[in-house]
Amino acid sequence: MSDSSPKTSLPAWLAQVSQMVDEALDDLMPSGSATPQALHMAMRYSVFPGGKRLRPALAVAAFEAVCGPRATADAAPGGRHALAIRAGAAVELVHCYSLIHDDLPCMDDDDMRRGRPSCHRAYGEAIALLAGDALLTLAFESLALPELVEAVGARRAGLLVGELAGAAGSLGMAGGQALELAIAEQSWSGRLCEAADAVRRMECMKTGRLFEAAARMGGIVGGAGEPEMDELSRFS
């Protein structure tokens, strides 16, 4: 039987996912008026307006690929589609935290982010550092909320936390940033192949691992088995 359901263009689908992710992030984050205001305003400044939301989109795409036509039926509030959005939002929180810290003078020392002053330029280095810490912590808090644990089950909720933690840590994104700092300190004259290998390794850890985690987390929410999880890893 052919699928007669209306097809959504990729730009329209990405816009829909971005809107749903923004709504989930807004629900998860304290308001800018909550005490301490400077911290919460800095957190929101760094999350909204967001970028392309590619990592959450990858999580949702993986979920829909695993669930197939069932994904539409799960789109109601509280359904598994909403849980895939929540998982993607957690990845985005980690991504936004990493951007704040990457921009700090002790790291990449960038004054601008997404067309406006970076967080530490707008709120100071100390608040920017704390805003990144708070976003990272909030990412894991969001995966431990009772409604998510109840909906996906304790085992899969634990898998979600493990995937994100592994991707963000010393063998993932944080390790990749450390490699980037080491690469910048070295002289690569006459060692172009070695330099290219170092950059590939750094990008795999700093960027690739978070993309892989996003895809795998979407698969976890969708109930993917090991063969499907392996396919999602290879794809991401």
PDB file of C-alpha atoms in Angstrom:
ATOM      1  CA  MET A   1       0.000   0.000   0.000  1.00  0.00           C
ATOM      2  CA  SER A   2       1.378   3.389  -0.931  1.00  0.00           C
ATOM      3  CA  ASP A   3       1.665   6.148   1.662  1.00  0.00           C
ATOM      4  CA  SER A   4      -0.957   8.753   0.783  1.00  0.00           C
ATOM      5  CA  SER A   5      -0.227  11.031   3.739  1.00  0.00           C
ATOM      6  CA  PRO A   6       0.794  14.583   2.833  1.00  0.00           C
ATOM      7  CA  LYS A   7       4.511  15.141   2.597  1.00  0.00           C
ATOM      8  CA  THR A   8       6.184  17.985   4.473  1.00  0.00           C
ATOM      9  CA  SER A   9       9.149  19.732   2.882  1.00  0.00           C
ATOM     10  CA  LEU A  10      12.414  19.614   4.789  1.00  0.00           C
ATOM     11  CA  PRO A  11      12.499  23.385   5.508  1.00  0.00           C
ATOM     12  CA  ALA A  12       8.907  23.249   6.799  1.00  0.00           C
ATOM     13  CA  TRP A  13       9.668  20.180   8.916  1.00  0.00           C
ATOM     14  CA  LEU A  14      12.771  21.822  10.382  1.00  0.00           C
ATOM     15  CA  ALA A  15      10.757  24.951  11.196  1.00  0.00           C
ATOM     16  CA  GLN A  16       8.105  22.851  12.965  1.00  0.00           C
ATOM     17  CA  VAL A  17      10.691  20.957  14.991  1.00  0.00           C
ATOM     18  CA  SER A  18      12.538  24.178  15.867  1.00  0.00           C
ATOM     19  CA  GLN A  19       9.323  25.736  17.160  1.00  0.00           C
ATOM     20  CA  MET A  20       8.495  22.682  19.278  1.00  0.00           C
ATOM     21  CA  VAL A  21      12.037  22.565  20.663  1.00  0.00           C
ATOM     22  CA  ASP A  22      11.898  26.260  21.530  1.00  0.00           C
ATOM     23  CA  GLU A  23       8.621  25.697  23.370  1.00  0.00           C
ATOM     24  CA  ALA A  24      10.137  22.778  25.286  1.00  0.00           C
ATOM     25  CA  LEU A  25      13.221  24.825  26.174  1.00  0.00           C
ATOM     26  CA  ASP A  26      11.062  27.713  27.335  1.00  0.00           C
ATOM     27  CA  ASP A  27       9.127  25.350  29.613  1.00  0.00           C
ATOM     28  CA  LEU A  28      12.305  23.841  31.035  1.00  0.00           C
ATOM     29  CA  MET A  29      14.177  27.051  31.765  1.00  0.00           C
ATOM     30  CA  PRO A  30      13.520  29.415  34.687  1.00  0.00           C
ATOM     31  CA  SER A  31      12.135  32.794  33.688  1.00  0.00           C
ATOM     32  CA  GLY A  32      14.466  35.734  33.331  1.00  0.00           C
ATOM     33  CA  SER A  33      12.825  37.346  36.354  1.00  0.00           C
ATOM     34  CA  ALA A  34      13.636  34.431  38.668  1.00  0.00           C
ATOM     35  CA  THR A  35      16.361  35.032  41.264  1.00  0.00           C
ATOM     36  CA  PRO A  36      19.247  35.310  40.501  1.00  0.00           C
ATOM     37  CA  GLN A  37      18.064  37.350  37.551  1.00  0.00           C
ATOM     38  CA  ALA A  38      21.442  37.947  35.923  1.00  0.00           C
ATOM     39  CA  LEU A  39      22.138  34.218  35.726  1.00  0.00           C
ATOM     40  CA  HIS A  40      18.752  33.311  34.308  1.00  0.00           C
ATOM     41  CA  MET A  41      18.809  36.187  31.845  1.00  0.00           C
ATOM     42  CA  ALA A  42      22.241  35.052  30.639  1.00  0.00           C
ATOM     43  CA  MET A  43      20.993  31.489  30.214  1.00  0.00           C
ATOM     44  CA  ARG A  44      18.034  32.647  28.136  1.00  0.00           C
ATOM     45  CA  TYR A  45      20.211  35.072  26.198  1.00  0.00           C
ATOM     46  CA  SER A  46      22.366  32.161  25.083  1.00  0.00           C
ATOM     47  CA  VAL A  47      19.481  29.841  24.193  1.00  0.00           C
ATOM     48  CA  PHE A  48      17.029  32.280  22.554  1.00  0.00           C
ATOM     49  CA  PRO A  49      16.879  33.063  19.731  1.00  0.00           C
ATOM     50  CA  GLY A  50      18.524  29.792  18.860  1.00  0.00           C
ATOM     51  CA  GLY A  51      20.499  28.607  15.879  1.00  0.00           C
ATOM     52  CA  LYS A  52      19.368  25.957  13.446  1.00  0.00           C
ATOM     53  CA  ARG A  53      18.468  23.438  16.198  1.00  0.00           C
ATOM     54  CA  LEU A  54      20.083  20.709  14.090  1.00  0.00           C
ATOM     55  CA  ARG A  55      20.855  18.414  17.028  1.00  0.00           C
ATOM     56  CA  PRO A  56      17.254  18.289  18.274  1.00  0.00           C
ATOM     57  CA  ALA A  57      16.109  17.855  14.671  1.00  0.00           C
ATOM     58  CA  LEU A  58      18.398  14.841  14.346  1.00  0.00           C
ATOM     59  CA  ALA A  59      16.917  13.340  17.512  1.00  0.00           C
ATOM     60  CA  VAL A  60      13.376  13.798  16.213  1.00  0.00           C
ATOM     61  CA  ALA A  61      14.298  12.480  12.749  1.00  0.00           C
ATOM     62  CA  ALA A  62      15.808   9.372  14.338  1.00  0.00           C
ATOM     63  CA  PHE A  63      12.679   8.876  16.434  1.00  0.00           C
ATOM     64  CA  GLU A  64      10.441   9.207  13.363  1.00  0.00           C
ATOM     65  CA  ALA A  65      12.664   6.851  11.358  1.00  0.00           C
ATOM     66  CA  VAL A  66      12.392   4.196  14.064  1.00  0.00           C
ATOM     67  CA  CYS A  67       8.656   4.611  14.655  1.00  0.00           C
ATOM     68  CA  GLY A  68       7.597   5.150  11.039  1.00  0.00           C
ATOM     69  CA  PRO A  69       3.872   5.906  10.651  1.00  0.00           C
ATOM     70  CA  ARG A  70       3.414   5.499  14.411  1.00  0.00           C
ATOM     71  CA  ALA A  71       5.325   8.743  14.962  1.00  0.00           C
ATOM     72  CA  THR A  72       2.319  10.778  13.839  1.00  0.00           C
ATOM     73  CA  ALA A  73       0.075   9.013  16.323  1.00  0.00           C
ATOM     74  CA  ASP A  74       2.538   9.870  19.084  1.00  0.00           C
ATOM     75  CA  ALA A  75       2.448  13.596  18.329  1.00  0.00           C
ATOM     76  CA  ALA A  76      -0.114  14.473  21.024  1.00  0.00           C
ATOM     77  CA  PRO A  77       1.083  16.217  24.199  1.00  0.00           C
ATOM     78  CA  GLY A  78       2.598  13.610  26.480  1.00  0.00           C
ATOM     79  CA  GLY A  79       3.145  11.212  23.574  1.00  0.00           C
ATOM     80  CA  ARG A  80       6.496   9.807  22.597  1.00  0.00           C
ATOM     81  CA  HIS A  81       6.978  12.451  19.895  1.00  0.00           C
ATOM     82  CA  ALA A  82       6.920  15.072  22.662  1.00  0.00           C
ATOM     83  CA  LEU A  83       9.477  12.972  24.542  1.00  0.00           C
ATOM     84  CA  ALA A  84      11.735  12.969  21.468  1.00  0.00           C
ATOM     85  CA  ILE A  85      11.445  16.753  21.439  1.00  0.00           C
ATOM     86  CA  ARG A  86      12.392  16.778  25.132  1.00  0.00           C
ATOM     87  CA  ALA A  87      15.411  14.584  24.453  1.00  0.00           C
ATOM     88  CA  GLY A  88      16.450  16.891  21.623  1.00  0.00           C
ATOM     89  CA  ALA A  89      16.024  19.902  23.886  1.00  0.00           C
ATOM     90  CA  ALA A  90      18.418  18.327  26.403  1.00  0.00           C
ATOM     91  CA  VAL A  91      21.036  17.951  23.669  1.00  0.00           C
ATOM     92  CA  GLU A  92      20.491  21.577  22.668  1.00  0.00           C
ATOM     93  CA  LEU A  93      21.058  22.727  26.251  1.00  0.00           C
ATOM     94  CA  VAL A  94      24.431  20.974  26.241  1.00  0.00           C
ATOM     95  CA  HIS A  95      25.247  22.527  22.865  1.00  0.00           C
ATOM     96  CA  CYS A  96      24.355  26.028  24.089  1.00  0.00           C
ATOM     97  CA  TYR A  97      26.426  25.578  27.235  1.00  0.00           C
ATOM     98  CA  SER A  98      29.387  24.572  25.088  1.00  0.00           C
ATOM     99  CA  LEU A  99      29.050  27.707  22.959  1.00  0.00           C
ATOM    100  CA  ILE A 100      29.160  29.937  26.047  1.00  0.00           C
ATOM    101  CA  HIS A 101      32.314  28.255  27.315  1.00  0.00           C
ATOM    102  CA  ASP A 102      33.929  28.090  23.864  1.00  0.00           C
ATOM    103  CA  ASP A 103      33.577  31.860  23.526  1.00  0.00           C
ATOM    104  CA  LEU A 104      35.323  32.625  26.838  1.00  0.00           C
ATOM    105  CA  PRO A 105      38.718  34.375  26.684  1.00  0.00           C
ATOM    106  CA  CYS A 106      40.443  31.287  28.087  1.00  0.00           C
ATOM    107  CA  MET A 107      39.101  29.200  25.190  1.00  0.00           C
ATOM    108  CA  ASP A 108      38.354  30.552  21.690  1.00  0.00           C
ATOM    109  CA  ASP A 109      37.982  34.169  22.891  1.00  0.00           C
ATOM    110  CA  ASP A 110      35.091  35.151  20.608  1.00  0.00           C
ATOM    111  CA  ASP A 111      33.296  38.462  21.061  1.00  0.00           C
ATOM    112  CA  MET A 112      30.292  37.623  18.872  1.00  0.00           C
ATOM    113  CA  ARG A 113      27.863  34.714  18.722  1.00  0.00           C
ATOM    114  CA  ARG A 114      24.888  34.433  16.367  1.00  0.00           C
ATOM    115  CA  GLY A 115      25.230  38.041  15.272  1.00  0.00           C
ATOM    116  CA  ARG A 116      25.371  39.653  18.723  1.00  0.00           C
ATOM    117  CA  PRO A 117      27.786  39.932  21.653  1.00  0.00           C
ATOM    118  CA  SER A 118      28.734  36.575  23.154  1.00  0.00           C
ATOM    119  CA  CYS A 119      27.419  35.790  26.624  1.00  0.00           C
ATOM    120  CA  HIS A 120      30.536  36.875  28.501  1.00  0.00           C
ATOM    121  CA  ARG A 121      30.559  40.180  26.617  1.00  0.00           C
ATOM    122  CA  ALA A 122      26.928  40.803  27.510  1.00  0.00           C
ATOM    123  CA  TYR A 123      26.957  39.552  31.133  1.00  0.00           C
ATOM    124  CA  GLY A 124      30.584  39.254  32.207  1.00  0.00           C
ATOM    125  CA  GLU A 125      32.861  36.225  32.382  1.00  0.00           C
ATOM    126  CA  ALA A 126      31.738  34.991  35.798  1.00  0.00           C
ATOM    127  CA  ILE A 127      28.023  34.965  34.965  1.00  0.00           C
ATOM    128  CA  ALA A 128      28.747  33.445  31.557  1.00  0.00           C
ATOM    129  CA  LEU A 129      30.699  30.628  33.179  1.00  0.00           C
ATOM    130  CA  LEU A 130      27.843  29.972  35.611  1.00  0.00           C
ATOM    131  CA  ALA A 131      25.243  30.172  32.833  1.00  0.00           C
ATOM    132  CA  GLY A 132      27.064  27.432  30.956  1.00  0.00           C
ATOM    133  CA  ASP A 133      27.297  25.327  34.116  1.00  0.00           C
ATOM    134  CA  ALA A 134      23.588  25.817  34.780  1.00  0.00           C
ATOM    135  CA  LEU A 135      22.552  24.878  31.224  1.00  0.00           C
ATOM    136  CA  LEU A 136      24.610  21.690  31.397  1.00  0.00           C
ATOM    137  CA  THR A 137      23.032  20.777  34.717  1.00  0.00           C
ATOM    138  CA  LEU A 138      19.549  21.583  33.437  1.00  0.00           C
ATOM    139  CA  ALA A 139      20.060  19.232  30.490  1.00  0.00           C
ATOM    140  CA  PHE A 140      20.431  16.256  32.814  1.00  0.00           C
ATOM    141  CA  GLU A 141      17.709  17.466  35.154  1.00  0.00           C
ATOM    142  CA  SER A 142      15.322  17.531  32.188  1.00  0.00           C
ATOM    143  CA  LEU A 143      16.057  13.876  31.425  1.00  0.00           C
ATOM    144  CA  ALA A 144      15.374  12.874  35.030  1.00  0.00           C
ATOM    145  CA  LEU A 145      11.958  14.522  35.349  1.00  0.00           C
ATOM    146  CA  PRO A 146       9.356  11.999  36.591  1.00  0.00           C
ATOM    147  CA  GLU A 147       7.062  12.322  33.573  1.00  0.00           C
ATOM    148  CA  LEU A 148       9.854  11.399  31.151  1.00  0.00           C
ATOM    149  CA  VAL A 149      11.129   8.520  33.290  1.00  0.00           C
ATOM    150  CA  GLU A 150       7.586   7.170  33.658  1.00  0.00           C
ATOM    151  CA  ALA A 151       6.869   7.479  29.939  1.00  0.00           C
ATOM    152  CA  VAL A 152      10.021   5.811  28.567  1.00  0.00           C
ATOM    153  CA  GLY A 153      10.774   3.555  31.525  1.00  0.00           C
ATOM    154  CA  ALA A 154      13.640   3.690  33.985  1.00  0.00           C
ATOM    155  CA  ARG A 155      16.016   1.662  31.794  1.00  0.00           C
ATOM    156  CA  ARG A 156      15.609   3.822  28.705  1.00  0.00           C
ATOM    157  CA  ALA A 157      15.706   7.002  30.791  1.00  0.00           C
ATOM    158  CA  GLY A 158      19.063   5.826  32.125  1.00  0.00           C
ATOM    159  CA  LEU A 159      20.243   5.154  28.580  1.00  0.00           C
ATOM    160  CA  LEU A 160      19.295   8.706  27.576  1.00  0.00           C
ATOM    161  CA  VAL A 161      21.358  10.151  30.424  1.00  0.00           C
ATOM    162  CA  GLY A 162      24.280   7.872  29.616  1.00  0.00           C
ATOM    163  CA  GLU A 163      24.291   8.801  25.934  1.00  0.00           C
ATOM    164  CA  LEU A 164      24.333  12.513  26.633  1.00  0.00           C
ATOM    165  CA  ALA A 165      26.905  12.278  29.426  1.00  0.00           C
ATOM    166  CA  GLY A 166      29.271  10.223  27.298  1.00  0.00           C
ATOM    167  CA  ALA A 167      28.990  12.640  24.393  1.00  0.00           C
ATOM    168  CA  ALA A 168      29.593  15.702  26.570  1.00  0.00           C
ATOM    169  CA  GLY A 169      32.515  14.420  28.640  1.00  0.00           C
ATOM    170  CA  SER A 170      36.253  13.942  28.299  1.00  0.00           C
ATOM    171  CA  LEU A 171      35.863  11.268  25.610  1.00  0.00           C
ATOM    172  CA  GLY A 172      33.430  13.484  23.713  1.00  0.00           C
ATOM    173  CA  MET A 173      32.840  17.196  23.409  1.00  0.00           C
ATOM    174  CA  ALA A 174      34.983  18.374  26.338  1.00  0.00           C
ATOM    175  CA  GLY A 175      37.837  16.178  25.175  1.00  0.00           C
ATOM    176  CA  GLY A 176      37.465  17.554  21.676  1.00  0.00           C
ATOM    177  CA  GLN A 177      37.769  21.097  22.998  1.00  0.00           C
ATOM    178  CA  ALA A 178      40.937  20.091  24.852  1.00  0.00           C
ATOM    179  CA  LEU A 179      42.347  18.672  21.615  1.00  0.00           C
ATOM    180  CA  GLU A 180      41.472  21.907  19.827  1.00  0.00           C
ATOM    181  CA  LEU A 181      43.450  23.894  22.386  1.00  0.00           C
ATOM    182  CA  ALA A 182      46.396  21.520  21.990  1.00  0.00           C
ATOM    183  CA  ILE A 183      46.230  21.756  18.190  1.00  0.00           C
ATOM    184  CA  ALA A 184      46.300  25.547  18.326  1.00  0.00           C
ATOM    185  CA  GLU A 185      49.428  25.502  20.479  1.00  0.00           C
ATOM    186  CA  GLN A 186      51.479  23.327  18.136  1.00  0.00           C
ATOM    187  CA  SER A 187      53.445  24.161  15.027  1.00  0.00           C
ATOM    188  CA  TRP A 188      52.361  21.931  12.147  1.00  0.00           C
ATOM    189  CA  SER A 189      54.923  23.067   9.591  1.00  0.00           C
ATOM    190  CA  GLY A 190      55.709  20.152   7.278  1.00  0.00           C
ATOM    191  CA  ARG A 191      53.215  17.878   9.036  1.00  0.00           C
ATOM    192  CA  LEU A 192      50.023  18.548   7.088  1.00  0.00           C
ATOM    193  CA  CYS A 193      48.795  14.952   7.137  1.00  0.00           C
ATOM    194  CA  GLU A 194      49.341  14.724  10.875  1.00  0.00           C
ATOM    195  CA  ALA A 195      47.556  18.053  11.350  1.00  0.00           C
ATOM    196  CA  ALA A 196      44.596  16.895   9.247  1.00  0.00           C
ATOM    197  CA  ASP A 197      44.323  13.712  11.303  1.00  0.00           C
ATOM    198  CA  ALA A 198      44.379  15.735  14.522  1.00  0.00           C
ATOM    199  CA  VAL A 199      41.628  18.044  13.269  1.00  0.00           C
ATOM    200  CA  ARG A 200      39.488  15.089  12.160  1.00  0.00           C
ATOM    201  CA  ARG A 201      39.901  13.469  15.574  1.00  0.00           C
ATOM    202  CA  MET A 202      39.024  16.737  17.287  1.00  0.00           C
ATOM    203  CA  GLU A 203      35.915  17.307  15.155  1.00  0.00           C
ATOM    204  CA  CYS A 204      34.766  13.729  15.706  1.00  0.00           C
ATOM    205  CA  MET A 205      34.870  14.262  19.461  1.00  0.00           C
ATOM    206  CA  LYS A 206      33.825  17.907  19.747  1.00  0.00           C
ATOM    207  CA  THR A 207      31.030  17.919  17.156  1.00  0.00           C
ATOM    208  CA  GLY A 208      30.423  14.383  15.970  1.00  0.00           C
ATOM    209  CA  ARG A 209      29.783  12.786  19.344  1.00  0.00           C
ATOM    210  CA  LEU A 210      26.940  15.164  20.166  1.00  0.00           C
ATOM    211  CA  PHE A 211      25.324  14.496  16.786  1.00  0.00           C
ATOM    212  CA  GLU A 212      25.655  10.770  17.434  1.00  0.00           C
ATOM    213  CA  ALA A 213      24.116  11.148  20.889  1.00  0.00           C
ATOM    214  CA  ALA A 214      21.187  13.108  19.452  1.00  0.00           C
ATOM    215  CA  ALA A 215      20.422  10.398  16.918  1.00  0.00           C
ATOM    216  CA  ARG A 216      20.786   7.600  19.428  1.00  0.00           C
ATOM    217  CA  MET A 217      18.616   9.403  21.982  1.00  0.00           C
ATOM    218  CA  GLY A 218      15.858   9.727  19.392  1.00  0.00           C
ATOM    219  CA  GLY A 219      16.195   6.011  18.752  1.00  0.00           C
ATOM    220  CA  ILE A 220      16.014   5.227  22.466  1.00  0.00           C
ATOM    221  CA  VAL A 221      12.762   7.177  22.835  1.00  0.00           C
ATOM    222  CA  GLY A 222      11.400   5.377  19.784  1.00  0.00           C
ATOM    223  CA  GLY A 223      12.227   1.948  21.225  1.00  0.00           C
ATOM    224  CA  ALA A 224      14.981   1.082  18.746  1.00  0.00           C
ATOM    225  CA  GLY A 225      16.743  -2.247  19.025  1.00  0.00           C
ATOM    226  CA  GLU A 226      20.506  -2.720  18.787  1.00  0.00           C
ATOM    227  CA  PRO A 227      20.610  -3.108  14.956  1.00  0.00           C
ATOM    228  CA  GLU A 228      18.677   0.139  14.557  1.00  0.00           C
ATOM    229  CA  MET A 229      20.873   1.891  17.110  1.00  0.00           C
ATOM    230  CA  ASP A 230      23.962   0.801  15.183  1.00  0.00           C
ATOM    231  CA  GLU A 231      22.464   2.211  11.987  1.00  0.00           C
ATOM    232  CA  LEU A 232      21.697   5.521  13.690  1.00  0.00           C
ATOM    233  CA  SER A 233      25.294   5.725  14.946  1.00  0.00           C
ATOM    234  CA  ARG A 234      26.692   5.095  11.484  1.00  0.00           C
ATOM    235  CA  PHE A 235      24.329   7.633   9.921  1.00  0.00           C
ATOM    236  CA  SER A 236      25.037  10.392  12.442  1.00  0.00           C
TER     237      SER A 236
END
